[in-house]
Amino acid sequence: MQTAGMKWRWYWGIWGLMGLYMATWDMVMYPASPALRLLLLNLLQNGVWGLLGLYLIRLADRHPIESFAWSRWRTWILHLLASVLVAALGLFLAYLISLLVDAGWEKALDLKAFRKGMPRFYRAYFHTNLLFMWAVVAAFHALRIYRKYKAREVEAAQLEARFAEAQNLALRMQLQPHFLFNTLHSISALVHADPDGADDMISRLGDFLRMTLEAPPDQMVPLRKELAFIRAYLAIEQVRFQDRLRLDMEVPAELLDLRVPSFILQPLVENALKHGLADRSRNGTLRLGASRDSEYLTLEVRDDGEGYQPGREGTGLGNVRARLGLIYKGRHQLDLIGAPGRGTLVVLRLPLAEPDAEAS
């Protein structure tokens, strides 16, 4: 944003450049006149027009032109009259300066020559001067409209970011009750068949909920924290699966500090257990892997269960897709690969560049 000093430097700099331009024009038109006189004359005249332009700017600030509607005709008339008066006054002062420069500051002004030459001076330069004044008013309103446009653009972007953040938070908060409901359902299934296992599961669930409540409410967390959630969750599920579940986690240590959306892996792991391994009579393996290239972090959740079948996406996976869309705005990738009896592989490709601050 420009400071007030910078704006005034620009304003007077433009009038100074116009004075230099007109001085060179006069030097070409009147080569016999001293160059220093023409330069002084044009700089003084443009200085006067710059001062009068300040009045037009102040008037435009107090009575801005907001639209071209007929209801605003009084504002248009006000600016038109003001520009005509200022142009006339500016010409009077410019003509006075030209006579003083020609005669020399120490000599008395020849009033007869003043009255005689003024009509011709007005006929020659009035329209040009009026055009200058209109240019000042137009430039002021153009700058004002541009600033309002940019302010509205920033406000719209902030509102959109807040809306996306609220949606993201709502989706994340929806995942936690969804997970809790499924876990309680598993506990219910164990209460009669394995009371000790159910008791152990309730204890681990308490630990997991305490970890969740103590975690900061950030949308983005380091991968190591997300994996800690997954281990706590799998500790609960391990009670239900007993020896039928084997966990294989391959995550290089250098990737643990990369940031990922919080609670993004749990629904994928839950789906792998629920739809891939829960109904198997024999042992199953759940593999978690991570890798990176120059621009993306790739996370993989693989099971060797029944295999993905299109159309089976539920609340958890739908929320994962929606959250990734809000956070990364299409720069991510979520693929489900599988075939009946050959297991399922879920691949997440997340950009390494941090998403917008509003989403984190």
mmCIF file of C-alpha atoms in Angstrom:
data_model
loop_
_atom_site.group_PDB
_atom_site.id
_atom_site.type_symbol
_atom_site.label_atom_id
_atom_site.label_comp_id
_atom_site.label_asym_id
_atom_site.label_seq_id
_atom_site.Cartn_x
_atom_site.Cartn_y
_atom_site.Cartn_z
ATOM 1 C CA MET A 1 0.000 0.000 0.000
ATOM 2 C CA GLN A 2 1.279 3.457 -0.909
ATOM 3 C CA THR A 3 2.017 5.860 1.915
ATOM 4 C CA ALA A 4 0.646 9.419 1.867
ATOM 5 C CA GLY A 5 4.152 10.779 1.139
ATOM 6 C CA MET A 6 4.569 8.440 -1.805
ATOM 7 C CA LYS A 7 1.194 9.476 -3.247
ATOM 8 C CA TRP A 8 2.095 13.163 -3.085
ATOM 9 C CA ARG A 9 5.476 12.510 -4.688
ATOM 10 C CA TRP A 10 3.653 10.788 -7.550
ATOM 11 C CA TYR A 11 1.138 13.633 -7.829
ATOM 12 C CA TRP A 12 3.683 16.443 -7.987
ATOM 13 C CA GLY A 13 6.052 14.336 -10.062
ATOM 14 C CA ILE A 14 3.396 13.961 -12.775
ATOM 15 C CA TRP A 15 2.753 17.735 -12.837
ATOM 16 C CA GLY A 16 6.515 18.325 -12.955
ATOM 17 C CA LEU A 17 6.915 15.965 -15.900
ATOM 18 C CA MET A 18 4.060 17.706 -17.683
ATOM 19 C CA GLY A 19 5.828 21.021 -17.136
ATOM 20 C CA LEU A 20 9.024 19.605 -18.627
ATOM 21 C CA TYR A 21 7.115 18.152 -21.572
ATOM 22 C CA MET A 22 5.371 21.457 -22.332
ATOM 23 C CA ALA A 23 8.660 23.319 -21.968
ATOM 24 C CA THR A 24 10.260 21.123 -24.628
ATOM 25 C CA TRP A 25 7.199 21.657 -26.819
ATOM 26 C CA ASP A 26 7.561 25.447 -26.499
ATOM 27 C CA MET A 27 11.290 25.180 -27.186
ATOM 28 C CA VAL A 28 10.460 23.536 -30.515
ATOM 29 C CA MET A 29 7.689 26.025 -31.330
ATOM 30 C CA TYR A 30 9.600 29.113 -30.188
ATOM 31 C CA PRO A 31 13.297 28.391 -30.734
ATOM 32 C CA ALA A 32 14.211 32.091 -30.321
ATOM 33 C CA SER A 33 12.941 32.185 -26.712
ATOM 34 C CA PRO A 34 15.448 31.425 -23.941
ATOM 35 C CA ALA A 35 15.159 27.804 -22.873
ATOM 36 C CA LEU A 36 15.459 28.676 -19.172
ATOM 37 C CA ARG A 37 12.535 31.109 -19.456
ATOM 38 C CA LEU A 38 10.322 28.503 -21.127
ATOM 39 C CA LEU A 39 11.267 25.912 -18.532
ATOM 40 C CA LEU A 40 10.519 28.274 -15.630
ATOM 41 C CA LEU A 41 7.259 29.412 -17.219
ATOM 42 C CA ASN A 42 5.903 25.891 -17.767
ATOM 43 C CA LEU A 43 6.970 24.599 -14.354
ATOM 44 C CA LEU A 44 5.255 27.524 -12.619
ATOM 45 C CA GLN A 45 2.087 27.154 -14.698
ATOM 46 C CA ASN A 46 1.878 23.424 -14.052
ATOM 47 C CA GLY A 47 2.517 24.070 -10.370
ATOM 48 C CA VAL A 48 -0.531 26.357 -10.302
ATOM 49 C CA TRP A 49 -2.663 23.773 -12.101
ATOM 50 C CA GLY A 50 -1.454 21.157 -9.632
ATOM 51 C CA LEU A 51 -2.581 23.338 -6.713
ATOM 52 C CA LEU A 52 -5.996 23.920 -8.287
ATOM 53 C CA GLY A 53 -6.254 20.200 -9.008
ATOM 54 C CA LEU A 54 -6.069 19.596 -5.254
ATOM 55 C CA TYR A 55 -9.361 21.453 -4.871
ATOM 56 C CA LEU A 56 -10.995 19.185 -7.465
ATOM 57 C CA ILE A 57 -9.637 16.118 -5.684
ATOM 58 C CA ARG A 58 -10.995 17.293 -2.350
ATOM 59 C CA LEU A 59 -14.369 18.003 -3.956
ATOM 60 C CA ALA A 60 -14.401 14.551 -5.566
ATOM 61 C CA ASP A 61 -13.535 12.994 -2.214
ATOM 62 C CA ARG A 62 -16.486 14.684 -0.518
ATOM 63 C CA HIS A 63 -18.882 14.159 -3.447
ATOM 64 C CA PRO A 64 -17.693 10.997 -5.205
ATOM 65 C CA ILE A 65 -19.208 9.861 -8.486
ATOM 66 C CA GLU A 66 -20.586 6.454 -7.525
ATOM 67 C CA SER A 67 -22.543 5.609 -10.670
ATOM 68 C CA PHE A 68 -23.837 6.860 -14.019
ATOM 69 C CA ALA A 69 -27.445 6.836 -12.800
ATOM 70 C CA TRP A 70 -29.596 9.904 -13.545
ATOM 71 C CA SER A 71 -30.238 10.242 -9.813
ATOM 72 C CA ARG A 72 -26.620 11.403 -9.470
ATOM 73 C CA TRP A 73 -26.987 14.290 -11.932
ATOM 74 C CA ARG A 74 -26.366 16.895 -9.200
ATOM 75 C CA THR A 75 -22.938 15.394 -8.503
ATOM 76 C CA TRP A 76 -22.062 15.419 -12.198
ATOM 77 C CA ILE A 77 -23.175 19.044 -12.582
ATOM 78 C CA LEU A 78 -21.203 20.015 -9.472
ATOM 79 C CA HIS A 79 -17.996 18.502 -10.851
ATOM 80 C CA LEU A 80 -18.591 19.989 -14.314
ATOM 81 C CA LEU A 81 -19.059 23.513 -12.939
ATOM 82 C CA ALA A 82 -16.103 23.144 -10.585
ATOM 83 C CA SER A 83 -13.823 21.979 -13.404
ATOM 84 C CA VAL A 84 -14.888 24.913 -15.631
ATOM 85 C CA LEU A 85 -14.282 27.442 -12.839
ATOM 86 C CA VAL A 86 -10.943 25.895 -11.885
ATOM 87 C CA ALA A 87 -9.854 25.786 -15.549
ATOM 88 C CA ALA A 88 -10.765 29.473 -15.966
ATOM 89 C CA LEU A 89 -8.968 30.460 -12.756
ATOM 90 C CA GLY A 90 -5.942 28.364 -13.730
ATOM 91 C CA LEU A 91 -5.726 30.097 -17.105
ATOM 92 C CA PHE A 92 -5.937 33.497 -15.453
ATOM 93 C CA LEU A 93 -3.040 32.652 -13.134
ATOM 94 C CA ALA A 94 -1.067 31.006 -15.957
ATOM 95 C CA TYR A 95 -1.482 34.091 -18.132
ATOM 96 C CA LEU A 96 -0.430 36.313 -15.220
ATOM 97 C CA ILE A 97 2.685 34.160 -14.700
ATOM 98 C CA SER A 98 3.574 34.349 -18.403
ATOM 99 C CA LEU A 99 3.400 38.168 -18.358
ATOM 100 C CA LEU A 100 5.478 38.372 -15.181
ATOM 101 C CA VAL A 101 8.095 36.022 -16.608
ATOM 102 C CA ASP A 102 8.198 37.997 -19.871
ATOM 103 C CA ALA A 103 8.390 41.387 -18.164
ATOM 104 C CA GLY A 104 10.670 40.343 -15.345
ATOM 105 C CA TRP A 105 9.635 40.135 -11.688
ATOM 106 C CA GLU A 106 10.953 43.611 -10.845
ATOM 107 C CA LYS A 107 8.812 45.474 -13.435
ATOM 108 C CA ALA A 108 5.213 46.602 -12.998
ATOM 109 C CA LEU A 109 2.546 44.626 -14.816
ATOM 110 C CA ASP A 110 1.229 46.269 -18.006
ATOM 111 C CA LEU A 111 -2.527 46.106 -17.378
ATOM 112 C CA LYS A 112 -3.377 47.240 -20.881
ATOM 113 C CA ALA A 113 -1.409 44.418 -22.429
ATOM 114 C CA PHE A 114 -2.921 42.081 -19.839
ATOM 115 C CA ARG A 115 -6.524 42.934 -20.842
ATOM 116 C CA LYS A 116 -5.698 42.837 -24.520
ATOM 117 C CA GLY A 117 -3.994 39.476 -24.608
ATOM 118 C CA MET A 118 -6.219 37.587 -22.180
ATOM 119 C CA PRO A 119 -9.119 36.721 -24.587
ATOM 120 C CA ARG A 120 -6.696 35.287 -27.117
ATOM 121 C CA PHE A 121 -4.935 33.315 -24.367
ATOM 122 C CA TYR A 122 -8.275 31.854 -23.192
ATOM 123 C CA ARG A 123 -9.301 30.937 -26.744
ATOM 124 C CA ALA A 124 -5.990 29.173 -27.295
ATOM 125 C CA TYR A 125 -5.692 27.197 -24.070
ATOM 126 C CA PHE A 126 -9.066 26.982 -22.276
ATOM 127 C CA HIS A 127 -10.116 23.633 -23.764
ATOM 128 C CA THR A 128 -6.694 22.108 -23.090
ATOM 129 C CA ASN A 129 -6.756 23.330 -19.508
ATOM 130 C CA LEU A 130 -10.308 22.067 -18.971
ATOM 131 C CA LEU A 131 -9.208 18.696 -20.310
ATOM 132 C CA PHE A 132 -6.392 18.631 -17.732
ATOM 133 C CA MET A 133 -8.845 19.264 -14.912
ATOM 134 C CA TRP A 134 -11.161 16.507 -16.140
ATOM 135 C CA ALA A 135 -8.140 14.189 -16.319
ATOM 136 C CA VAL A 136 -7.360 14.945 -12.663
ATOM 137 C CA VAL A 137 -10.940 14.147 -11.578
ATOM 138 C CA ALA A 138 -11.053 11.012 -13.772
ATOM 139 C CA ALA A 139 -7.721 9.758 -12.435
ATOM 140 C CA PHE A 140 -8.881 10.302 -8.845
ATOM 141 C CA HIS A 141 -12.117 8.379 -9.403
ATOM 142 C CA ALA A 142 -10.336 5.622 -11.330
ATOM 143 C CA LEU A 143 -7.936 5.167 -8.409
ATOM 144 C CA ARG A 144 -10.812 5.242 -5.938
ATOM 145 C CA ILE A 145 -12.804 2.640 -7.896
ATOM 146 C CA TYR A 146 -9.713 0.433 -8.223
ATOM 147 C CA ARG A 147 -9.127 0.535 -4.474
ATOM 148 C CA LYS A 148 -12.749 -0.343 -3.755
ATOM 149 C CA TYR A 149 -12.537 -3.203 -6.248
ATOM 150 C CA LYS A 150 -9.349 -4.551 -4.611
ATOM 151 C CA ALA A 151 -10.864 -4.177 -1.131
ATOM 152 C CA ARG A 152 -13.959 -6.134 -2.205
ATOM 153 C CA GLU A 153 -11.759 -8.747 -3.851
ATOM 154 C CA VAL A 154 -9.762 -9.223 -0.633
ATOM 155 C CA GLU A 155 -12.962 -9.314 1.428
ATOM 156 C CA ALA A 156 -14.486 -11.945 -0.893
ATOM 157 C CA ALA A 157 -11.319 -14.065 -0.678
ATOM 158 C CA GLN A 158 -11.342 -13.833 3.118
ATOM 159 C CA LEU A 159 -15.023 -14.813 3.280
ATOM 160 C CA GLU A 160 -14.410 -17.748 0.945
ATOM 161 C CA ALA A 161 -11.446 -18.892 3.059
ATOM 162 C CA ARG A 162 -13.474 -18.645 6.269
ATOM 163 C CA PHE A 163 -16.325 -20.590 4.694
ATOM 164 C CA ALA A 164 -13.935 -23.307 3.501
ATOM 165 C CA GLU A 165 -12.332 -23.448 6.947
ATOM 166 C CA ALA A 166 -15.736 -23.807 8.579
ATOM 167 C CA GLN A 167 -16.681 -26.587 6.147
ATOM 168 C CA ASN A 168 -13.363 -28.298 6.763
ATOM 169 C CA LEU A 169 -13.789 -28.119 10.520
ATOM 170 C CA ALA A 170 -17.353 -29.423 10.281
ATOM 171 C CA LEU A 171 -16.203 -32.395 8.207
ATOM 172 C CA ARG A 172 -13.433 -33.189 10.661
ATOM 173 C CA MET A 173 -15.785 -32.945 13.613
ATOM 174 C CA GLN A 174 -18.164 -35.286 11.754
ATOM 175 C CA LEU A 175 -15.436 -37.917 11.452
ATOM 176 C CA GLN A 176 -14.867 -38.189 15.187
ATOM 177 C CA PRO A 177 -18.464 -39.165 16.096
ATOM 178 C CA HIS A 178 -18.443 -41.511 13.104
ATOM 179 C CA PHE A 179 -15.320 -43.207 14.440
ATOM 180 C CA LEU A 180 -16.734 -43.272 17.981
ATOM 181 C CA PHE A 181 -19.970 -44.874 16.812
ATOM 182 C CA ASN A 182 -18.109 -47.635 14.944
ATOM 183 C CA THR A 183 -15.809 -48.283 17.908
ATOM 184 C CA LEU A 184 -18.703 -48.512 20.347
ATOM 185 C CA HIS A 185 -20.376 -50.918 17.943
ATOM 186 C CA SER A 186 -17.253 -53.098 18.060
ATOM 187 C CA ILE A 187 -17.195 -52.940 21.849
ATOM 188 C CA SER A 188 -20.849 -53.933 21.940
ATOM 189 C CA ALA A 189 -20.036 -56.982 19.847
ATOM 190 C CA LEU A 190 -17.358 -58.048 22.342
ATOM 191 C CA VAL A 191 -19.249 -57.418 25.577
ATOM 192 C CA HIS A 192 -20.766 -60.924 25.745
ATOM 193 C CA ALA A 193 -18.294 -62.884 23.665
ATOM 194 C CA ASP A 194 -15.135 -61.479 25.252
ATOM 195 C CA PRO A 195 -15.857 -59.302 28.331
ATOM 196 C CA ASP A 196 -12.160 -58.876 29.128
ATOM 197 C CA GLY A 197 -11.482 -57.797 25.547
ATOM 198 C CA ALA A 198 -14.364 -55.316 25.689
ATOM 199 C CA ASP A 199 -12.995 -53.897 28.931
ATOM 200 C CA ASP A 200 -9.533 -53.583 27.395
ATOM 201 C CA MET A 201 -11.046 -51.926 24.318
ATOM 202 C CA ILE A 202 -12.911 -49.378 26.468
ATOM 203 C CA SER A 203 -9.677 -48.563 28.283
ATOM 204 C CA ARG A 204 -7.804 -48.013 25.001
ATOM 205 C CA LEU A 205 -10.713 -45.960 23.660
ATOM 206 C CA GLY A 206 -10.401 -43.722 26.713
ATOM 207 C CA ASP A 207 -6.705 -43.250 26.010
ATOM 208 C CA PHE A 208 -7.456 -42.419 22.382
ATOM 209 C CA LEU A 209 -10.159 -39.893 23.268
ATOM 210 C CA ARG A 210 -7.859 -38.243 25.802
ATOM 211 C CA MET A 211 -5.180 -37.945 23.129
ATOM 212 C CA THR A 212 -7.743 -36.424 20.764
ATOM 213 C CA LEU A 213 -8.984 -33.904 23.322
ATOM 214 C CA GLU A 214 -5.464 -32.842 24.299
ATOM 215 C CA ALA A 215 -4.384 -32.347 20.671
ATOM 216 C CA PRO A 216 -4.354 -28.747 19.358
ATOM 217 C CA PRO A 217 -7.318 -27.994 17.075
ATOM 218 C CA ASP A 218 -5.064 -27.521 14.045
ATOM 219 C CA GLN A 219 -6.268 -28.646 10.640
ATOM 220 C CA MET A 220 -2.698 -29.521 9.644
ATOM 221 C CA VAL A 221 -0.440 -31.628 11.856
ATOM 222 C CA PRO A 222 2.978 -33.279 11.437
ATOM 223 C CA LEU A 223 2.818 -36.771 9.965
ATOM 224 C CA ARG A 224 4.295 -38.201 13.192
ATOM 225 C CA LYS A 225 1.271 -36.934 15.154
ATOM 226 C CA GLU A 226 -1.156 -38.356 12.607
ATOM 227 C CA LEU A 227 0.624 -41.725 12.831
ATOM 228 C CA ALA A 228 0.416 -41.562 16.642
ATOM 229 C CA PHE A 229 -3.372 -41.254 16.288
ATOM 230 C CA ILE A 230 -3.388 -44.239 13.951
ATOM 231 C CA ARG A 231 -1.338 -46.362 16.369
ATOM 232 C CA ALA A 232 -3.726 -45.469 19.205
ATOM 233 C CA TYR A 233 -6.688 -46.355 17.013
ATOM 234 C CA LEU A 234 -5.132 -49.649 15.911
ATOM 235 C CA ALA A 235 -4.438 -50.500 19.540
ATOM 236 C CA ILE A 236 -8.205 -50.446 20.031
ATOM 237 C CA GLU A 237 -8.889 -52.540 16.954
ATOM 238 C CA GLN A 238 -6.114 -54.968 17.864
ATOM 239 C CA VAL A 239 -8.256 -56.092 20.804
ATOM 240 C CA ARG A 240 -11.024 -57.080 18.433
ATOM 241 C CA PHE A 241 -8.808 -58.677 15.794
ATOM 242 C CA GLN A 242 -6.374 -60.294 18.233
ATOM 243 C CA ASP A 243 -3.758 -62.232 16.246
ATOM 244 C CA ARG A 244 -5.677 -61.930 12.975
ATOM 245 C CA LEU A 245 -4.312 -58.459 12.297
ATOM 246 C CA ARG A 246 -0.730 -57.686 11.371
ATOM 247 C CA LEU A 247 0.474 -54.123 10.974
ATOM 248 C CA ASP A 248 3.294 -53.186 8.621
ATOM 249 C CA MET A 249 4.273 -49.497 8.729
ATOM 250 C CA GLU A 250 7.032 -48.133 6.478
ATOM 251 C CA VAL A 251 7.433 -44.400 6.946
ATOM 252 C CA PRO A 252 10.932 -42.899 6.517
ATOM 253 C CA ALA A 253 11.992 -40.769 9.467
ATOM 254 C CA GLU A 254 12.711 -37.737 7.249
ATOM 255 C CA LEU A 255 9.017 -37.552 6.323
ATOM 256 C CA LEU A 256 7.656 -37.438 9.873
ATOM 257 C CA ASP A 257 7.747 -33.644 10.124
ATOM 258 C CA LEU A 258 5.802 -33.051 6.900
ATOM 259 C CA ARG A 259 2.369 -31.658 7.602
ATOM 260 C CA VAL A 260 -0.821 -33.472 6.629
ATOM 261 C CA PRO A 261 -4.506 -32.849 7.370
ATOM 262 C CA SER A 262 -5.340 -34.097 10.858
ATOM 263 C CA PHE A 263 -7.492 -37.223 11.167
ATOM 264 C CA ILE A 264 -7.105 -37.903 7.440
ATOM 265 C CA LEU A 265 -5.711 -41.467 7.680
ATOM 266 C CA GLN A 266 -8.064 -42.868 10.319
ATOM 267 C CA PRO A 267 -11.109 -43.222 7.985
ATOM 268 C CA LEU A 268 -8.925 -44.977 5.391
ATOM 269 C CA VAL A 269 -7.518 -47.402 7.975
ATOM 270 C CA GLU A 270 -11.002 -47.954 9.368
ATOM 271 C CA ASN A 271 -12.331 -48.793 5.901
ATOM 272 C CA ALA A 272 -9.469 -51.238 5.329
ATOM 273 C CA LEU A 273 -10.312 -53.040 8.565
ATOM 274 C CA LYS A 274 -14.082 -52.903 8.195
ATOM 275 C CA HIS A 275 -14.462 -53.728 4.494
ATOM 276 C CA GLY A 276 -11.223 -55.579 3.826
ATOM 277 C CA LEU A 277 -10.195 -57.607 6.852
ATOM 278 C CA ALA A 278 -13.034 -57.825 9.383
ATOM 279 C CA ASP A 279 -14.883 -60.690 7.723
ATOM 280 C CA ARG A 280 -11.815 -62.759 6.893
ATOM 281 C CA SER A 281 -11.341 -66.015 8.785
ATOM 282 C CA ARG A 282 -7.589 -65.976 8.269
ATOM 283 C CA ASN A 283 -4.955 -63.423 9.148
ATOM 284 C CA GLY A 284 -4.796 -60.143 7.337
ATOM 285 C CA THR A 285 -2.149 -57.480 6.866
ATOM 286 C CA LEU A 286 -2.583 -53.733 6.948
ATOM 287 C CA ARG A 287 0.280 -51.766 5.435
ATOM 288 C CA LEU A 288 0.914 -48.076 5.843
ATOM 289 C CA GLY A 289 3.569 -46.459 3.678
ATOM 290 C CA ALA A 290 4.853 -43.008 2.852
ATOM 291 C CA SER A 291 7.195 -41.618 0.235
ATOM 292 C CA ARG A 292 7.867 -38.285 -1.416
ATOM 293 C CA ASP A 293 9.069 -36.790 -4.625
ATOM 294 C CA SER A 294 10.009 -33.222 -5.365
ATOM 295 C CA GLU A 295 6.487 -31.835 -5.007
ATOM 296 C CA TYR A 296 4.259 -34.445 -3.363
ATOM 297 C CA LEU A 297 3.982 -36.617 -0.271
ATOM 298 C CA THR A 298 2.423 -39.986 -1.077
ATOM 299 C CA LEU A 299 0.604 -41.933 1.634
ATOM 300 C CA GLU A 300 -0.583 -45.495 1.028
ATOM 301 C CA VAL A 301 -3.025 -47.641 2.977
ATOM 302 C CA ARG A 302 -3.112 -51.219 1.707
ATOM 303 C CA ASP A 303 -4.906 -54.337 2.897
ATOM 304 C CA ASP A 304 -4.897 -57.869 1.517
ATOM 305 C CA GLY A 305 -8.585 -58.407 2.113
ATOM 306 C CA GLU A 306 -11.688 -58.730 -0.012
ATOM 307 C CA GLY A 307 -10.820 -55.943 -2.417
ATOM 308 C CA TYR A 308 -12.426 -52.638 -3.246
ATOM 309 C CA GLN A 309 -15.774 -52.652 -4.980
ATOM 310 C CA PRO A 310 -16.977 -49.428 -6.653
ATOM 311 C CA GLY A 311 -20.027 -47.888 -5.014
ATOM 312 C CA ARG A 312 -19.055 -48.859 -1.494
ATOM 313 C CA GLU A 313 -17.742 -45.432 -0.472
ATOM 314 C CA GLY A 314 -19.301 -44.383 2.806
ATOM 315 C CA THR A 315 -19.297 -41.360 5.094
ATOM 316 C CA GLY A 316 -15.647 -41.642 6.081
ATOM 317 C CA LEU A 317 -14.224 -41.767 2.564
ATOM 318 C CA GLY A 318 -16.660 -39.114 1.350
ATOM 319 C CA ASN A 319 -15.513 -36.770 4.122
ATOM 320 C CA VAL A 320 -11.866 -37.439 3.270
ATOM 321 C CA ARG A 321 -12.509 -36.454 -0.359
ATOM 322 C CA ALA A 322 -14.407 -33.327 0.675
ATOM 323 C CA ARG A 323 -11.748 -32.208 3.170
ATOM 324 C CA LEU A 324 -8.904 -32.716 0.698
ATOM 325 C CA GLY A 325 -10.831 -30.716 -1.893
ATOM 326 C CA LEU A 326 -11.306 -27.826 0.541
ATOM 327 C CA ILE A 327 -7.711 -27.809 1.738
ATOM 328 C CA TYR A 328 -5.812 -28.435 -1.489
ATOM 329 C CA LYS A 329 -8.361 -27.142 -4.037
ATOM 330 C CA GLY A 330 -7.774 -29.877 -6.594
ATOM 331 C CA ARG A 331 -3.985 -30.085 -6.216
ATOM 332 C CA HIS A 332 -4.217 -33.466 -4.461
ATOM 333 C CA GLN A 333 -4.985 -36.979 -5.683
ATOM 334 C CA LEU A 334 -6.952 -39.789 -4.043
ATOM 335 C CA ASP A 335 -7.026 -43.148 -5.824
ATOM 336 C CA LEU A 336 -8.629 -46.441 -4.822
ATOM 337 C CA ILE A 337 -7.131 -49.480 -6.527
ATOM 338 C CA GLY A 338 -8.288 -53.012 -5.976
ATOM 339 C CA ALA A 339 -9.947 -56.124 -7.273
ATOM 340 C CA PRO A 340 -12.158 -58.753 -5.616
ATOM 341 C CA GLY A 341 -10.041 -61.082 -3.472
ATOM 342 C CA ARG A 342 -6.843 -59.133 -4.091
ATOM 343 C CA GLY A 343 -7.034 -56.435 -1.498
ATOM 344 C CA THR A 344 -7.362 -52.655 -1.733
ATOM 345 C CA LEU A 345 -4.792 -49.923 -2.077
ATOM 346 C CA VAL A 346 -5.657 -46.304 -1.256
ATOM 347 C CA VAL A 347 -3.122 -43.758 -2.505
ATOM 348 C CA LEU A 348 -3.064 -40.154 -1.299
ATOM 349 C CA ARG A 349 -0.833 -37.675 -3.113
ATOM 350 C CA LEU A 350 -0.633 -34.435 -1.161
ATOM 351 C CA PRO A 351 1.293 -31.369 -2.358
ATOM 352 C CA LEU A 352 4.273 -30.515 -0.181
ATOM 353 C CA ALA A 353 3.536 -26.806 -0.520
ATOM 354 C CA GLU A 354 1.610 -25.681 2.538
ATOM 355 C CA PRO A 355 -2.037 -24.912 1.736
ATOM 356 C CA ASP A 356 -3.451 -21.457 2.349
ATOM 357 C CA ALA A 357 -2.972 -20.208 5.899
ATOM 358 C CA GLU A 358 -6.732 -19.971 6.354
ATOM 359 C CA ALA A 359 -7.055 -23.723 5.846
ATOM 360 C CA SER A 360 -4.317 -24.643 8.284
#
